[in-house]
Coordinates of C-alpha atoms in Angstrom, one line a residue:
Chain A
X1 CA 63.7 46.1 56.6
X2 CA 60.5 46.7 58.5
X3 CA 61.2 49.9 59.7
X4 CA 60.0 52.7 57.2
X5 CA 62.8 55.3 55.8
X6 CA 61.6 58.8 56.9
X7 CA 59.7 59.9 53.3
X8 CA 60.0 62.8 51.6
X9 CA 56.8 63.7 50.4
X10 CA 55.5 66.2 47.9
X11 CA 54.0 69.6 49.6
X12 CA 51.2 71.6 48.1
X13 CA 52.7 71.5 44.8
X14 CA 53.0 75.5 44.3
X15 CA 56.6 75.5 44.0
X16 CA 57.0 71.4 44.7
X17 CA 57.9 71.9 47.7
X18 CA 59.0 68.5 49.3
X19 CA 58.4 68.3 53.5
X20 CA 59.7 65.3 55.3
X21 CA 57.2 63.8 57.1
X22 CA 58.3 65.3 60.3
X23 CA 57.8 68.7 59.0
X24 CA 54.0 67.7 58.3
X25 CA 53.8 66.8 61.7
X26 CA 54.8 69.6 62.9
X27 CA 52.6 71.7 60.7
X28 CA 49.7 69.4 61.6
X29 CA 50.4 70.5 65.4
X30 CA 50.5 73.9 65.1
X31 CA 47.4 73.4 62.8
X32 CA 45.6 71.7 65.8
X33 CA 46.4 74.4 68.4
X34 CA 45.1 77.3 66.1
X35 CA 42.1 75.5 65.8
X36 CA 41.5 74.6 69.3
X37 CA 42.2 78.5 70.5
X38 CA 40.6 80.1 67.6
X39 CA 36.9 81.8 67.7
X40 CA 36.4 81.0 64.1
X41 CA 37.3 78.2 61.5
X42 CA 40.5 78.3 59.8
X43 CA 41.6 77.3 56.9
X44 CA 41.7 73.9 56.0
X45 CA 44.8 71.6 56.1
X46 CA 43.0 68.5 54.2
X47 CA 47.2 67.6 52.8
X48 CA 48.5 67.9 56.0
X49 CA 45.6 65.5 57.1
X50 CA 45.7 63.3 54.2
X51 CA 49.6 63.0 53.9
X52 CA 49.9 62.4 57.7
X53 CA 47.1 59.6 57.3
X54 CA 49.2 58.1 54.2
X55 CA 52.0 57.7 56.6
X56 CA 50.0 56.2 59.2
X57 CA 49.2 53.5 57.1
X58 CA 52.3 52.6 55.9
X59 CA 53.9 52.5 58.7
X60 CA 51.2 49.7 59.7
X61 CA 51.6 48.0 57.1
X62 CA 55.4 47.8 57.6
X63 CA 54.6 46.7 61.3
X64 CA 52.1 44.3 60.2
X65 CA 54.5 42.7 58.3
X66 CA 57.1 42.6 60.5
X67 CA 56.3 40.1 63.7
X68 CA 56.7 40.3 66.9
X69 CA 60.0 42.9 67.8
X70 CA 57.9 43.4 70.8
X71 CA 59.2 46.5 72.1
X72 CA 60.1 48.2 68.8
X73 CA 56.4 47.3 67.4
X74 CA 55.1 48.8 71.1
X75 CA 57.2 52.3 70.2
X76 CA 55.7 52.3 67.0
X77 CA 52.1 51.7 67.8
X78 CA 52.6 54.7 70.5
X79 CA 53.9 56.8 67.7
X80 CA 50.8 56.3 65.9
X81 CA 48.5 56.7 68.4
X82 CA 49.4 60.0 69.5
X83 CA 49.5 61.2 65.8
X84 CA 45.9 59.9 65.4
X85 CA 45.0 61.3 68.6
X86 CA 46.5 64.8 67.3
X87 CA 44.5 64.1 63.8
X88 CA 41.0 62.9 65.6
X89 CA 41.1 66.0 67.9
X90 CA 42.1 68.5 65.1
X91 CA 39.1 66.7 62.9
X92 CA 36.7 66.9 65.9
X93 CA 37.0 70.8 66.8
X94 CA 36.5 71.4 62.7
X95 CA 33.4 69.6 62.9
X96 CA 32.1 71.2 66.3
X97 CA 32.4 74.8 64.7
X98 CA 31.0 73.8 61.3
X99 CA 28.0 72.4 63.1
X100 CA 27.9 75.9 65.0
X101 CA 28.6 78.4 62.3
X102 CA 26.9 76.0 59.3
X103 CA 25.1 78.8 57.5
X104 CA 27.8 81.6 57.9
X105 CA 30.5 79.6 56.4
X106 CA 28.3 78.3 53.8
X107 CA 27.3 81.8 52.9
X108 CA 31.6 82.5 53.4
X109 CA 32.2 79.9 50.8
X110 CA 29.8 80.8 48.4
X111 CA 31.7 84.5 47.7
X112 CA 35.3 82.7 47.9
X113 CA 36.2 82.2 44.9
X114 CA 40.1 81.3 45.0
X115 CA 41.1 77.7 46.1
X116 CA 43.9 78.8 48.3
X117 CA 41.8 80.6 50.9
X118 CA 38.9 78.2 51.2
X119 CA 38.0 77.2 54.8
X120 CA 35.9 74.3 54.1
X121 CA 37.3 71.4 52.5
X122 CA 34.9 69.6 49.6
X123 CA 34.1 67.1 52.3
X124 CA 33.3 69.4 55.0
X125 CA 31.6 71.8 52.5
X126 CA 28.7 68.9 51.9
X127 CA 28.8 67.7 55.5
X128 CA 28.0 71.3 56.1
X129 CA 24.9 71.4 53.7
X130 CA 24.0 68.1 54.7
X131 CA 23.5 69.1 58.3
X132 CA 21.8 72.4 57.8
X133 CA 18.9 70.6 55.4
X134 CA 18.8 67.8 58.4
X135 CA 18.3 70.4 60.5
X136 CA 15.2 71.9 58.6
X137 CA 13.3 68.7 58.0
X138 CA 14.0 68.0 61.8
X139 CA 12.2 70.8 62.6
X140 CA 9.7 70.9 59.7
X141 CA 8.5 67.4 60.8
X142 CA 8.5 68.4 64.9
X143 CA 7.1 71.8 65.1
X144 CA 6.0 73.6 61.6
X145 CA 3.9 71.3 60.6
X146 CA 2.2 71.5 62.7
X147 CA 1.8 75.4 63.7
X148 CA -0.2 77.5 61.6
X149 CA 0.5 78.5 58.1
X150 CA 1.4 82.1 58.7
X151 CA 4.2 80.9 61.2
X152 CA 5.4 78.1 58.7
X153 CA 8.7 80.0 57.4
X154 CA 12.2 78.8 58.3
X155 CA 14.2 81.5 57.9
X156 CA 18.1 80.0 58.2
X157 CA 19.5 83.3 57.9
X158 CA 18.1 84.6 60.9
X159 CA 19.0 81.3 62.6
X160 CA 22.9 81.8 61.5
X161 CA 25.6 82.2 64.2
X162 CA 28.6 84.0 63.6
X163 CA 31.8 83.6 65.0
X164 CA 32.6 86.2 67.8
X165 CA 35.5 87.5 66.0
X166 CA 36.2 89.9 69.3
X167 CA 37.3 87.1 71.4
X168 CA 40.5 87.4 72.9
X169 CA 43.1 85.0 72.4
X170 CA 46.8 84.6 74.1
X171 CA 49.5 84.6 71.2
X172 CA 53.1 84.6 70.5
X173 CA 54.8 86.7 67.3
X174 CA 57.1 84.2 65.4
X175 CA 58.7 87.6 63.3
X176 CA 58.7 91.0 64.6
X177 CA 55.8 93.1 63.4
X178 CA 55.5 97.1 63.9
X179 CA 52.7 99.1 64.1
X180 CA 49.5 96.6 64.8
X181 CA 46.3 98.4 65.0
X182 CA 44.3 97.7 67.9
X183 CA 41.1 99.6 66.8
X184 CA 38.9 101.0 69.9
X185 CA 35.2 100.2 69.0
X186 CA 34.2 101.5 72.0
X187 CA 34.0 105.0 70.9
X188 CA 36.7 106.3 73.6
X189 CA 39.2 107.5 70.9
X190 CA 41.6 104.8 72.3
X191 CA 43.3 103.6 69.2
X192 CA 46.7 102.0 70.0
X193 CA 49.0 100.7 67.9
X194 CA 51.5 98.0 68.7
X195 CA 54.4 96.7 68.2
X196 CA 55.2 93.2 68.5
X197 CA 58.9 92.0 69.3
X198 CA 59.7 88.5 68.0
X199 CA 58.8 85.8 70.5
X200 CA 56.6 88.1 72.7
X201 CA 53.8 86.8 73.9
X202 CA 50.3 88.7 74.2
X203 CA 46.6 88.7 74.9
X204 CA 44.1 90.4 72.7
X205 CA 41.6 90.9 70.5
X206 CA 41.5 88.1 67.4
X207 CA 40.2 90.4 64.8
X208 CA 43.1 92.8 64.8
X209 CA 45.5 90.3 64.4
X210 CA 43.4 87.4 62.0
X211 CA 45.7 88.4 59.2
X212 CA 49.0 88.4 61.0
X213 CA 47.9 84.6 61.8
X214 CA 47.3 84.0 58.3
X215 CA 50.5 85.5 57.3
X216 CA 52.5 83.4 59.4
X217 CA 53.5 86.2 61.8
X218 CA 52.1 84.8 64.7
X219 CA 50.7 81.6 66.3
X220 CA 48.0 81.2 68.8
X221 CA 48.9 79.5 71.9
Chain B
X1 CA 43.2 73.2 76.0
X2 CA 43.5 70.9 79.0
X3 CA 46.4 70.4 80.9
X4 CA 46.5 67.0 80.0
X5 CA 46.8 68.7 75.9
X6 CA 49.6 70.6 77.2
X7 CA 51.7 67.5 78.5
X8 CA 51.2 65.9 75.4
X9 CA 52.9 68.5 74.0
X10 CA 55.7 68.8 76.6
X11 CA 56.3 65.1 75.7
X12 CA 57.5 66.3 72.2
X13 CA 60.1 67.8 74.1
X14 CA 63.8 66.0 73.5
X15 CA 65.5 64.3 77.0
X16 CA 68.8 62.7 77.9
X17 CA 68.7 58.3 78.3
X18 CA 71.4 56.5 78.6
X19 CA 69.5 53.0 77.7
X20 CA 71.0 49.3 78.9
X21 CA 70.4 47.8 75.6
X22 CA 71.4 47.8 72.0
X23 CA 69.3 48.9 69.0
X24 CA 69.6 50.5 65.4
X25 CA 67.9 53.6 64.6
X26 CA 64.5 54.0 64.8
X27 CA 62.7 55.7 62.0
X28 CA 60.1 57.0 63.5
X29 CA 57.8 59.3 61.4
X30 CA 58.6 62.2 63.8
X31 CA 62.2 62.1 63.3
X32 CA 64.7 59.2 63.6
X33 CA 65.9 58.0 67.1
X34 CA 69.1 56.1 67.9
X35 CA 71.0 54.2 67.3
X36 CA 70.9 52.9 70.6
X37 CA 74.0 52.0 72.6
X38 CA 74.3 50.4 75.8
X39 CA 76.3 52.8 77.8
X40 CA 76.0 55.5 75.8
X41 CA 73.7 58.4 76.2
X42 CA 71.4 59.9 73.5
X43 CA 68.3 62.3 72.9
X44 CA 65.0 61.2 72.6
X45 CA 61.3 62.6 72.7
X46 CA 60.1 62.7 76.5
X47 CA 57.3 59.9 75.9
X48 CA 59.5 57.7 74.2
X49 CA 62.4 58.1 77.2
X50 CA 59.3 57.7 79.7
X51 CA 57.8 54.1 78.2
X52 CA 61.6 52.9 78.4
X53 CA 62.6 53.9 82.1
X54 CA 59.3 52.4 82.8
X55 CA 60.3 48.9 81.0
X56 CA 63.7 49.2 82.7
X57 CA 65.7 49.7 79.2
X58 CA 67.4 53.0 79.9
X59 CA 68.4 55.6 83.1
X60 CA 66.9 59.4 82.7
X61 CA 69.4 61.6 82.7
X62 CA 68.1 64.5 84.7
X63 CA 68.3 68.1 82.6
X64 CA 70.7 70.2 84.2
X65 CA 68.4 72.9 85.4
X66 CA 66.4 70.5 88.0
X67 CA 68.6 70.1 90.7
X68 CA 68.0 71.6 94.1
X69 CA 70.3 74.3 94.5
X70 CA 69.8 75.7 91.1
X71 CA 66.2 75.5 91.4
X72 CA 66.1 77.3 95.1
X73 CA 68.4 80.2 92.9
X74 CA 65.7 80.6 90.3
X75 CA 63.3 80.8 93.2
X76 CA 64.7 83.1 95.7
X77 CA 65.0 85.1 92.0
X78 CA 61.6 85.0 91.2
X79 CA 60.1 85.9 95.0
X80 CA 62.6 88.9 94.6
X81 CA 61.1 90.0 91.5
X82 CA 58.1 92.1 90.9
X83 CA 57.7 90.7 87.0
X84 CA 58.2 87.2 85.7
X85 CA 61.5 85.5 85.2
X86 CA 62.1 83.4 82.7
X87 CA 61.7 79.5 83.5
X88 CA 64.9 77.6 82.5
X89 CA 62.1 75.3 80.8
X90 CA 59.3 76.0 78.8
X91 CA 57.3 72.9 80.5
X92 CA 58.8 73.2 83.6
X93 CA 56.1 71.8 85.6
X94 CA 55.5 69.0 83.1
X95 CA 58.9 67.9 82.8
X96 CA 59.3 68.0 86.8
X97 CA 56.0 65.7 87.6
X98 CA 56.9 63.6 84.8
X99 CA 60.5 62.9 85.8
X100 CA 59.3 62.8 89.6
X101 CA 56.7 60.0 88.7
X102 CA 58.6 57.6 86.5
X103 CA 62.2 58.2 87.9
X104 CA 62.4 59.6 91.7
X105 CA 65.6 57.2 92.2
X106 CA 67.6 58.8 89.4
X107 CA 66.5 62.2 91.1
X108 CA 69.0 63.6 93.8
X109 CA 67.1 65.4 96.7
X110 CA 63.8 64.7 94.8
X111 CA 61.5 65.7 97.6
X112 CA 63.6 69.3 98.1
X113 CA 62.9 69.3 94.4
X114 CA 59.2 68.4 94.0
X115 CA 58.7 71.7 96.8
X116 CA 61.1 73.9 95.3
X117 CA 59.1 73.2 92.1
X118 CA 55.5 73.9 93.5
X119 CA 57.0 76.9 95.2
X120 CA 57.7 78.6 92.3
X121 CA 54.7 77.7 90.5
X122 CA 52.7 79.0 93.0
X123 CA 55.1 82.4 93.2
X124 CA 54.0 82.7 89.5
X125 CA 50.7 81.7 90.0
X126 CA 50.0 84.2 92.9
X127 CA 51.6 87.2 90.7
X128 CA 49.6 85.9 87.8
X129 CA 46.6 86.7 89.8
X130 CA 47.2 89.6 91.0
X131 CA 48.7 91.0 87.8
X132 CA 45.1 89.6 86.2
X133 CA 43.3 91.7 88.6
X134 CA 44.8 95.2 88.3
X135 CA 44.5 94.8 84.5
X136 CA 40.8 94.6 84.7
X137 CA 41.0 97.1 87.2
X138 CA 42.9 99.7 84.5
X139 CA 40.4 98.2 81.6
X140 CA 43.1 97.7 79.5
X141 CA 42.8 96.2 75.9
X142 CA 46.1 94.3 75.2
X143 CA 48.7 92.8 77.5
X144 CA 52.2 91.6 76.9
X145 CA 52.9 88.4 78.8
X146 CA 56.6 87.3 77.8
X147 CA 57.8 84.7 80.5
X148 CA 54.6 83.0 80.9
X149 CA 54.9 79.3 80.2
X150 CA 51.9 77.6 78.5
X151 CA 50.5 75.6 81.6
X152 CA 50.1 78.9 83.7
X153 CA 48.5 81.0 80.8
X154 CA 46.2 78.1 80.2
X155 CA 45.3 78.1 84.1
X156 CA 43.5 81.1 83.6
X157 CA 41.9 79.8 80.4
X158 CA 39.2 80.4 79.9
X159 CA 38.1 82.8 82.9
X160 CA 40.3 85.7 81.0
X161 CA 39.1 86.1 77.9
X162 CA 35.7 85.4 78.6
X163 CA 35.8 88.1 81.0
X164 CA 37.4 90.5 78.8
X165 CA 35.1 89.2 75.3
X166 CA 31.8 89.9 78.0
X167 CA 33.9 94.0 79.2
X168 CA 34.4 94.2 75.6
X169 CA 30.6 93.7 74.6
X170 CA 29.5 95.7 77.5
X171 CA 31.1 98.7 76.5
X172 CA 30.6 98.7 72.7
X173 CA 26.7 97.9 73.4
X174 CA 26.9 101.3 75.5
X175 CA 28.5 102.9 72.6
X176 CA 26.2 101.9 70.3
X177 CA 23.1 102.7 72.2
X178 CA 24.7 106.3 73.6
X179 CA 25.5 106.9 69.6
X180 CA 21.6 105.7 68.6
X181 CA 20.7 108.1 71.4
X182 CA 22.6 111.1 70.2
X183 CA 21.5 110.3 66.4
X184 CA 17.9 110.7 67.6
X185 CA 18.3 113.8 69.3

């Protein structure tokens, strides 16, 4: 048969999970949004990206092999476009913020010890250093060569941008979470706490809420 | 986002055909689809049912909450109230200018339905505005927005949280320089 049965593919292997491809969709979609609405870099979903990019192939291959169904092959094709679409876009915002933030989440990287909260993946971590010392030697060779000596430092630390973990962001609670703390920086002794009902939607402040995102409790939308 | 990100996500969104042709299942890697049945009708993502009605293969079967006398309900509802109602569909707006491009035949009363349809959106719209500018007004730091679809909230992407990220900054720089100020003294 040229169609492909739906897989079932191995997840992250802590417990051996098994997601059907489907599910890895959806988790690569969800995946994208966060990205695209977050002030930061999340973690990285290199499986979901991988697997999803497995699947993509196949399922050429199977309609590669099969000629000429016309309208079945056309379904298929559109399939697999708008998952590369989801996968190009999701890729494309990483790389925009790494090339932003390079020296923060280098420096994040460096004092993360533990595999399962890394934010940059292997590839991203060198694409990441490879930028940053491209960047130097750009500007050794344009400008500080050619200044004087006592001017000749390139300081990267001072040149690092951080992510403006204040931003606010609109998001929705998937399980119903008491007592958030919205802490008042602004020195007006206007701590509030919150409670968020399941499937409310709200707008604040990401830092207050970065760990409910990575618990799962809520999604960014 | 764009709005143009947010339709391709409505188009995830499941939809009534009843197709003129016969097919088996189609294992698509986002779920399986069919099989298909002349005759017969079945559920199938929105971009899928669209590229068929568009080669002729199938009829849309319109979902239940766009026809006209329903819709001018929900609207004389939400012009009543003072808070949102909730939309009978998540892409509401989507859906409708889909539908209304590809399919206006299989549409009863589509023009009464392509006003009602702006009409409420710009009910909402109007409300979200105003609602947007007494919250700035009262400086507050959170807000609960329940019955917001995702097109409308993204409308006022990014204007809102800029404006709130640059209120924000504002008044913790005046913090911060009143507390250096009373640290000197």
């Amino acid at each position: 048969m040229s169609d492909s049965e739906e897989d079932i593919i191995e997840g992250s292997g802590d417990e051996g999970e098994a997601m059907t491809a489907s599910e890895v969709l959806q988790k690569l979609e969800e995946a994208w949004i966060t990205e695209r609405i977050s002030p930061t870099l999340e973690r990285h979903q290199s499986e979901l990206v991988d697997c999803m990019l497995d699947q993509i192939n196949q399922m050429t291959e199977n309609l590669k092999r099969c000629k000429k169904h016309d309208f079945r092959l056309a379904i298929h094709k559109m399939e697999i476009d708008r998952i590369r679409y989801i996968i190009s876009s999701y890729l494309r915002v990483r790389l925009e913020k790494i090339e932003r933030f390079a020296h923060y989440l280098l420096e994040k990287e460096a004092n993360t010890t533990e595999e399962s909260l890394a934010v940059l993946s292997p590839h991203e971590v060198a694409y990441a250093r490879d930028y940053i010392s491209s960047l130097e030697s750009h500007f050794q060779s344009l400008v500080l060569q050619h200044v004087p000596e006592n001017l000749r430092t390139f300081d990267a630390a001072k040149m690092s941008v951080k992510p403006n973990m204040d931003s606010y962001i609109f998001l929705r609670a998937k399980q119903e979470t008491q007592g958030v703390l919205l802490e008042d920086e602004t020195g007006e002794g206007r701590d509030e706490e919150v409670d968020l009902e399941e499937g409310s939607q709200h707008l604040m402040r990401y830092k207050p809420i970065s760990h409910l995102l990575h618990s799962g409790a809520v999604t960014l939308i | 986002m764009d709005a143009t990100e947010i339709e391709f996500l409505a188009e995830k969104f499941p939809i009534t055909i009843v197709p003129n042709f016969a097919q088996e299942k189609l294992y698509l890697i986002s779920g399986d689809v069919g099989p298909f049945n002349p005759g017969i009708p079945l559920e199938v993502p929105m971009w899928l049912g669209m590229n068929l009605r568009q080669r002729g293969k199938c009829r849309l079967v319109i979902p239940p909450w766009m026809d006209a006398e329903k819709l001018a309900e929900k609207k004389e509802e939400e012009s009543q109230s003072k808070v949102f109602t909730e939309m009978p569909c998540e892409h509401y707006l989507v859906v409708a200018q889909l539908l209304l491009s590809a399919a206006p035949e299989d549409i009863p009363n589509s023009q009464q339905v392509k006003t009602l349809v702006k009409d409420m959106w710009d009910l909402r719209i109007s409300k979200l505005r105003s609602s947007v500018a007494e919250f700035i007004k009262i400086e507050g730091t959170h807000a609960k927005l329940d019955r917001l679809t995702l097109l409308e909230i993204n409308s006022i992407r990014p204007f809102l949280p800029h404006a709130f990220d640059h209120l924000h900054r504002l008044s913790k720089a005046a913090y911060t320089s009143k507390l250096s100020q009373t640290q000197e003294l």
